[in-house]
Short mmCIF file of C-alpha atoms in Angstrom, two decimals:
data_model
loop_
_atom_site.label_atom_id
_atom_site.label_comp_id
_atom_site.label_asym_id
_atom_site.label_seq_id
_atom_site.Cartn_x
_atom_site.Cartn_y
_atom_site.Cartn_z
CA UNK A 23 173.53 107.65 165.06
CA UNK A 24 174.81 107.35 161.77
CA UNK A 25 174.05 103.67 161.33
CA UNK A 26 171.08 104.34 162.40
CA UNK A 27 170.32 106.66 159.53
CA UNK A 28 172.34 104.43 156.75
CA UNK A 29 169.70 101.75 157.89
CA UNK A 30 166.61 103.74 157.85
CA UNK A 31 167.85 105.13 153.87
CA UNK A 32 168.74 101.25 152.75
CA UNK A 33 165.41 99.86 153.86
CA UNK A 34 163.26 102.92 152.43
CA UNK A 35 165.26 102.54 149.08
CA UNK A 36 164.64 98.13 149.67
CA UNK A 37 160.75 99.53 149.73
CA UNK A 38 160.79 101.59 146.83
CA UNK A 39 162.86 99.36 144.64
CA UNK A 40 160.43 96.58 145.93
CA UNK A 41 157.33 98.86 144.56
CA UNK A 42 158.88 99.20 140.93
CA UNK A 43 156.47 96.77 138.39
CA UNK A 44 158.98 94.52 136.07
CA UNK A 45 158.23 95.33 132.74
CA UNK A 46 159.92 92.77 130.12
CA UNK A 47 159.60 91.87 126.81
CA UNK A 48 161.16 88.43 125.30
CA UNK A 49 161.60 86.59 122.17
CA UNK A 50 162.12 82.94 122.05
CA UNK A 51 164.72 83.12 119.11
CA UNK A 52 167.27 86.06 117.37
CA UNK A 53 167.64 84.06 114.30
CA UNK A 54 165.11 83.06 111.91
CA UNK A 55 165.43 82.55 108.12
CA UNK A 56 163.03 84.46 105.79
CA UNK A 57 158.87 84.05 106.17
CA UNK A 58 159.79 82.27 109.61
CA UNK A 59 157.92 82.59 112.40
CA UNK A 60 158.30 83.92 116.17
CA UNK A 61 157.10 84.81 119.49
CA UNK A 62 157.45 87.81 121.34
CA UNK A 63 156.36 88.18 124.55
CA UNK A 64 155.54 91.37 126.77
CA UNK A 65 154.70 90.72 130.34
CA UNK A 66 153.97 93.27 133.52
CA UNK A 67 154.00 91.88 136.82
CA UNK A 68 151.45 94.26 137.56
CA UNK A 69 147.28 93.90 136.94
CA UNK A 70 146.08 97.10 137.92
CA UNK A 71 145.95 100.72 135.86
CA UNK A 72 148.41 99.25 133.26
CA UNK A 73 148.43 100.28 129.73
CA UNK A 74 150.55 98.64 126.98
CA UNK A 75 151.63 99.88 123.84
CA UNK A 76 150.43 99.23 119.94
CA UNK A 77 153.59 97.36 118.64
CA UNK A 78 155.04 99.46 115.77
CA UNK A 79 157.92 97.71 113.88
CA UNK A 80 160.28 98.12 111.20
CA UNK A 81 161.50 95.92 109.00
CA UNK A 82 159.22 93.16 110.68
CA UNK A 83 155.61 92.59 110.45
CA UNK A 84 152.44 91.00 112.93
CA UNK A 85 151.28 87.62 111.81
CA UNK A 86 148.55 87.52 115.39
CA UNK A 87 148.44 88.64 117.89
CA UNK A 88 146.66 87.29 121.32
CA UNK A 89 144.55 89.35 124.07
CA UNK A 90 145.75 90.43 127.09
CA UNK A 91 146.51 87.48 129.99
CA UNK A 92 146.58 87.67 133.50
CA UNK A 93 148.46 85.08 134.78
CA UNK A 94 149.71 85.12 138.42
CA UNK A 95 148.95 88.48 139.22
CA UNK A 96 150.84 89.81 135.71
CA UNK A 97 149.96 90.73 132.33
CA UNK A 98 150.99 89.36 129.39
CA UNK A 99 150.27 89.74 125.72
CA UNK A 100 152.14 87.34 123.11
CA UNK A 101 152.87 88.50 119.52
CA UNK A 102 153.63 86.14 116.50
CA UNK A 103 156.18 87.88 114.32
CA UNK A 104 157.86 87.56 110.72
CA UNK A 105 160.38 89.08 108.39
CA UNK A 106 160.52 88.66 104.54
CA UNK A 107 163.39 90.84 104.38
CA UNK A 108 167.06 89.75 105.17
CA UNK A 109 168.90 91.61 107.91
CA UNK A 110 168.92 92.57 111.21
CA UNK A 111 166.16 94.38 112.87
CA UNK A 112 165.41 95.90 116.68
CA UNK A 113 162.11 95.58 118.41
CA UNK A 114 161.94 98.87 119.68
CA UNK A 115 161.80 99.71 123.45
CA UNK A 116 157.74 99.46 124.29
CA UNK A 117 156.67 102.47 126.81
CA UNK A 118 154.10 101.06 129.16
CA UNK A 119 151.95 102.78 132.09
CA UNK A 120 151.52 101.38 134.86
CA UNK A 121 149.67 103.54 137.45
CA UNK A 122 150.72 106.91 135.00
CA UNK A 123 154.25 105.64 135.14
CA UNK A 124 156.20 105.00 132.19
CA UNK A 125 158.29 102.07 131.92
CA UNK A 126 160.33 100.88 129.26
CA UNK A 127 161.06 97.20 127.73
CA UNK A 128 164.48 96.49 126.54
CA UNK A 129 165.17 96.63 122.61
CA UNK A 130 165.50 93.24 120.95
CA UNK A 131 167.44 92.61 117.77
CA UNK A 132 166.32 89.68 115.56
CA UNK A 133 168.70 88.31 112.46
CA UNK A 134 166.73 87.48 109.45
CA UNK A 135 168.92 85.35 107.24
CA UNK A 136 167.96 83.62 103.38
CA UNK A 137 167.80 80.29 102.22
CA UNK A 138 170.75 79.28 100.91
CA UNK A 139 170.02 77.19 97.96
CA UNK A 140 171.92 75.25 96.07
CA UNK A 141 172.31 75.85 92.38
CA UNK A 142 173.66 72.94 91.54
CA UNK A 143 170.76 70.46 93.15
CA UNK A 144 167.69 72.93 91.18
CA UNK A 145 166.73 72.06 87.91
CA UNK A 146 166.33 74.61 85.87
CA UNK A 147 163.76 75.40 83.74
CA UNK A 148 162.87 77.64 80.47
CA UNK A 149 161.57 81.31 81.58
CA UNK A 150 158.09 80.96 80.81
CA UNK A 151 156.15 83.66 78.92
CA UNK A 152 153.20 86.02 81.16
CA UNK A 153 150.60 83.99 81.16
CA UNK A 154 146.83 86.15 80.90
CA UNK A 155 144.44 86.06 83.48
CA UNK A 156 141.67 83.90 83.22
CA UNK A 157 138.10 85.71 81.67
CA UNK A 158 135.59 86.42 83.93
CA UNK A 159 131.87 87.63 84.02
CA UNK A 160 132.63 91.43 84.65
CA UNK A 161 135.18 90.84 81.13
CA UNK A 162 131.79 90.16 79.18
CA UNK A 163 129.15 91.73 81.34
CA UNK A 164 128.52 95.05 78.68
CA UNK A 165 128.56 92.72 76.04
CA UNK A 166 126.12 90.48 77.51
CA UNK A 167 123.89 93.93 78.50
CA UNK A 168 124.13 94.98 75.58
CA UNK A 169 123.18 91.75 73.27
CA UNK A 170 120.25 91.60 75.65
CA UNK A 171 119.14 94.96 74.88
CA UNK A 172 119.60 94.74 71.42
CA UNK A 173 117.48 91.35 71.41
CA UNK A 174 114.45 92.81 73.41
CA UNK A 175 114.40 96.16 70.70
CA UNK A 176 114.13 93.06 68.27
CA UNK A 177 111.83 91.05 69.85
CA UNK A 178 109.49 93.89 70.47
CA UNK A 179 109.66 95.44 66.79
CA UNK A 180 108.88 91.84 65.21
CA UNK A 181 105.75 91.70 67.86
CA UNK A 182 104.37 95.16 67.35
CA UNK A 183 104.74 95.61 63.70
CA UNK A 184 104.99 91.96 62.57
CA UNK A 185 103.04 89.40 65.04
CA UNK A 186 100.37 92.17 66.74
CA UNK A 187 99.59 93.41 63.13
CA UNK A 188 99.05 90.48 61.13
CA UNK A 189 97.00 89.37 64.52
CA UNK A 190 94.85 91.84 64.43
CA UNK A 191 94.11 91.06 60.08
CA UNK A 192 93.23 87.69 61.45
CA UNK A 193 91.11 88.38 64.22
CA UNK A 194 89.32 91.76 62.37
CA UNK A 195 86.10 90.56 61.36
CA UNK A 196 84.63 91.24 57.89
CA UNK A 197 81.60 92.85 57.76
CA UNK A 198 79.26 93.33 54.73
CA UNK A 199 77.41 96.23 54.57
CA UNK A 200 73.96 96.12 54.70
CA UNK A 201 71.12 97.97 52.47
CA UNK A 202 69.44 100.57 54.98
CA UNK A 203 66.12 98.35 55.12
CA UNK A 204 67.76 94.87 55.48
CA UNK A 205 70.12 96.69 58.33
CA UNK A 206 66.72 97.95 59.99
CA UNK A 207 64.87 94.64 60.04
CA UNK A 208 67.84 92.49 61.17
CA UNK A 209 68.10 95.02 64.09
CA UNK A 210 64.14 95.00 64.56
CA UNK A 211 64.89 90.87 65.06
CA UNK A 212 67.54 91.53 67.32
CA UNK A 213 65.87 93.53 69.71
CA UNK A 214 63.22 91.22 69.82
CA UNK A 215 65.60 88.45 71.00
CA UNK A 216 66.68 90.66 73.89
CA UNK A 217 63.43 90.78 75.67
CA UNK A 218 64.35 93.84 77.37
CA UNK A 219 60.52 95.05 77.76
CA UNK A 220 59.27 91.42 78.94
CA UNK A 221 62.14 92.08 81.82
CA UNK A 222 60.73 95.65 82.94
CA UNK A 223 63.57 97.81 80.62
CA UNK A 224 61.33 99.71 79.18
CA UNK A 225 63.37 102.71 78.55
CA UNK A 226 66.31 100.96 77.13
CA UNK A 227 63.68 99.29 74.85
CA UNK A 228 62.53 102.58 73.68
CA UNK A 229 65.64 103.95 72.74
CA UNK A 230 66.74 101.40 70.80
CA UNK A 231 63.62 100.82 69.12
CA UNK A 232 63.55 104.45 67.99
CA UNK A 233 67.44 104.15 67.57
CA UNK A 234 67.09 101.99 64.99
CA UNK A 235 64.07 103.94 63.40
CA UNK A 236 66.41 107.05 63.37
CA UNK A 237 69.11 105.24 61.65
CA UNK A 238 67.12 103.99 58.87
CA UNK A 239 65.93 107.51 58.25
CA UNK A 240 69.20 108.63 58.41
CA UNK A 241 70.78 106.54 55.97
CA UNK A 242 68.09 106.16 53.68
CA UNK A 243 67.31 109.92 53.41
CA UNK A 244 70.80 111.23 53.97
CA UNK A 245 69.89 113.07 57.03
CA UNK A 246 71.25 113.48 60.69
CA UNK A 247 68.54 112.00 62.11
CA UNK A 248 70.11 110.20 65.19
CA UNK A 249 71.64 114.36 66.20
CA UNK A 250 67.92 116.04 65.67
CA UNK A 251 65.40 116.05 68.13
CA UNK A 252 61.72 114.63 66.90
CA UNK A 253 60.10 117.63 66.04
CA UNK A 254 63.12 118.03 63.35
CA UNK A 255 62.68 114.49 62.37
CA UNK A 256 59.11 115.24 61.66
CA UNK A 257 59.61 118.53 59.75
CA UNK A 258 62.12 116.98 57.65
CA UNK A 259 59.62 114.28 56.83
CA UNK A 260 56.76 116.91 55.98
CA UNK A 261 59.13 119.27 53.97
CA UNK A 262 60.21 116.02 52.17
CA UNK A 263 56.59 114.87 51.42
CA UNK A 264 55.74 118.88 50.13
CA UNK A 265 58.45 118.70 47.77
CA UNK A 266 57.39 115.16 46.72
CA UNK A 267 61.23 113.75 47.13
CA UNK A 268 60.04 110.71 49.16
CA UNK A 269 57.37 107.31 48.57
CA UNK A 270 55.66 107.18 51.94
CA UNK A 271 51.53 107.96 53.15
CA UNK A 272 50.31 110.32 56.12
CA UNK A 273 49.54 107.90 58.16
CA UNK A 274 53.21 106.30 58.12
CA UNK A 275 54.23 109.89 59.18
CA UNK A 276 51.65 109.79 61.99
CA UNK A 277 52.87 106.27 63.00
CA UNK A 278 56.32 107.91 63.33
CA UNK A 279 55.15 110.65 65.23
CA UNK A 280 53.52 108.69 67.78
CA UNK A 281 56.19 106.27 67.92
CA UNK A 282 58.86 108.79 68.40
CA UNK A 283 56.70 111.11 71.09
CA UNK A 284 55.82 107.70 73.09
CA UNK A 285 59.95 107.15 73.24
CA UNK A 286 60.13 110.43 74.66
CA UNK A 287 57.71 110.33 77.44
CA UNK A 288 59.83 106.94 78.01
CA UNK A 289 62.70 107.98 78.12
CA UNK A 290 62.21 111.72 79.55
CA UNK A 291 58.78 110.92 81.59
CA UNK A 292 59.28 107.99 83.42
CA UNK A 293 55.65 106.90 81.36
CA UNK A 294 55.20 103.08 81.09
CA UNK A 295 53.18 102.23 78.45
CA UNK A 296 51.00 98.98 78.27
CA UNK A 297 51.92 95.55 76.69
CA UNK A 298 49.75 95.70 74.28
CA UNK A 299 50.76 99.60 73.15
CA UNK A 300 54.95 98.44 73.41
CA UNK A 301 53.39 95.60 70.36
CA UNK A 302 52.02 98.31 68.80
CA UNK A 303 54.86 100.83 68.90
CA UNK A 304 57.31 97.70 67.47
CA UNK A 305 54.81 97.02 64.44
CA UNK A 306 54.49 100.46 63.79
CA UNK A 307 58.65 100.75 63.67
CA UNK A 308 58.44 98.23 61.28
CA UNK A 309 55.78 99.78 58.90
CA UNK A 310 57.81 103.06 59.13
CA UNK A 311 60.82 100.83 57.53
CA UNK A 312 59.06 99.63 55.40
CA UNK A 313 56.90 102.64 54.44
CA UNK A 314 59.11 105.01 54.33
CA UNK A 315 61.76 105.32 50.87
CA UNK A 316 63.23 108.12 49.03
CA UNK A 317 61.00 108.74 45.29
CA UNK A 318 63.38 107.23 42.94
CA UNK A 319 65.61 109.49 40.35
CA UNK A 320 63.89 109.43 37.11
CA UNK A 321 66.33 110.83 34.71
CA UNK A 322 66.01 112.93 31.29
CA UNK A 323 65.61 110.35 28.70
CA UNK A 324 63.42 108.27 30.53
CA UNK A 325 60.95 111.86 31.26
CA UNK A 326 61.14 112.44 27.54
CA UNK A 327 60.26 108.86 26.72
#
C-alpha cells in the first residue's frame, strides 16, 4: 500500500514539474572590453498569457533591441548590450508572468575591461588649445533683422520725403491764372466741344453753362454767386446797377434772367427746351460775359482833373 502511494506522489510531482514554463535568460559572452557589443537573450518556452519585463540595468546600457519571437512554441526577445564603464556588472534577475505566475531568470555578471594601450607605440602630440564652434545663422540672425529693419525705415524716408516729393514738383502742373473773361470764354469753348446737348444731356448742359456764368460773376464782382440762388444773383445785379458800381444794359440783365430761370426749369423741371432756344441760351451766356464788368475806379486826381 505504501508503494502504491510513493508512486501515485512521484508521478503527480513528474506532472507538475512537467507543467513549470523554463524561463532563461543568456548572454553569448562575460567579457567584453569598453563600447563592445553583446547579446542577451531571454526566452520562455511558453506562447500563451506571458508577459516579459522592461530590462532595467545598471552600469550597462541598450544599444536595440528586437520584438518578441515565437519560435517553436517559445518566446524570445534578444537585446544588444554595451558598457563604457570598466567593471563588473549583473543583469538583474527578470520577473516574468506566465499565466499570473512569476518566474525569475538567473542574474548574469558581465566584465567590462579597458584597452590597454601602449604608451610607448602612441605618438604624442602638443595639447591643443579649445577650438570655437563654428558661426551659424541663429549667431547673426538679430543682426541681420535688425539691418533689415533699419534699411526699410531708410528706404521708406528717402521715398516719402525725397523721391514721392520731388515727384509730385515734377508731375504738378503749372497753371496760369486766367483774367475772369478770358477764363469764361475758354470754358464757353470747352463746353461746346463736349456736345453734351447734341447727345440728349440737357441738364448737365445747363448747369455748366450757368456754372460758368456764375463764376464769372463771381469773380468779376467779388460775389458768392455759385452759393446764391438766382433771385439773389439778380438782386445783386439790380442793387449794383442802382448804385451805378457796374458797366452793363437792362437787357444784359434780362438775358441773365432768362438764362438762369431756363437752367432751373432744367435742372429742377425736367423742361427740355428746343434746339434752337439751347443756341440762344449759349449766345446769350456769352453776351452776359461780355456785357457784364464792374464801372472802373476813377480816383481823386483824375475827378479833379
Amino acid at each position: 500500500m505504501k508503494k502504491y502511494i510513493l508512486h501515485i506522489f512521484l508521478l503527480i510531482s513528474a506532472i507538475g514539474f512537467a507543467q513549470k514554463p523554463m524561463v532563461k535568460a543568456e548572454i553569448d559572452t562575460t567579457n567584453i572590453r569598453i563600447g563592445e557589443q553583446f547579446n542577451l537573450k531571454i526566452s520562455v518556452d511558453e506562447t500563451q498569457n506571458v508577459i516579459l519585463p522592461k530590462l532595467v540595468l545598471k552600469g550597462l546600457e541598450i544599444v536595440d533591441s528586437t520584438n518578441t519571437d515565437t519560435l517553436k512554441n517559445s518566446l524570445i526577445r534578444k537585446y544588444i548590450l554595451t558598457g563604457f564603464d570598466s567593471g563588473s556588472f549583473y543583469i538583474p534577475q527578470q520577473q516574468i508572468f506566465v499565466k499570473n505566475q512569476a518566474y525569475l531568470t538567473d542574474s548574469l555578471l558581465v566584465n567590462v575591461a579597458t584597452i590597454a594601450v601602449d604608451t610607448t607605440k602612441v605618438k604624442k602630440f602638443p595639447i591643443k588649445s579649445i577650438k570655437k564652434e563654428p558661426y551659424t545663422f541663429d549667431d547673426f540672425k538679430i543682426y541681420i533683422y535688425i539691418l533689415l529693419t533699419a534699411l526699410a525705415i531708410i528706404g521708406f524716408w528717402i521715398y516719402w520725403f525725397v523721391i514721392r516729393k520731388r515727384k509730385e514738383e515734377q508731375e504738378e502742373p503749372t497753371y496760369r491764372t486766367l483774367p475772369p473773361y478770358e477764363e469764361a470764354i475758354y470754358r464757353l469753348n470747352e463746353l461746346d466741344e463736349k456736345l453734351l446737348w447734341q447727345n440728349n444731356k440737357i441738364k448737365e448742359y445747363y448747369s455748366e453753362l450757368t456754372e460758368i456764368v456764375r463764376g464769372y460773376i463771381e469773380r468779376e464782382l467779388k460775389v458768392p454767386a455759385l452759393e446764391n440762388t438766382t433771385d439773389e444773383i439778380l438782386d445783386m445785379i439790380k442793387d449794383f446797377k442802382h448804385a451805378d458800381t457796374i458797366q452793363t444794359s437792362q437787357e444784359t440783365i434780362d438775358k441773365l434772367k432768362s438764362l438762369l430761370r431756363e437752367a432751373d426749369l432744367v435742372k429742377f423741371a425736367k423742361s427740355k427746351p428746343l434746339a434752337l432756344e439751347i443756341e440762344e441760351d449759349r449766345k446769350d451766356a456769352q453776351d452776359i460775359v461780355s456785357n457784364l464788368k464792374p464801372k472802373p475806379i476813377v480816383e481823386k486826381d483824375d475827378e479833379l482833373e
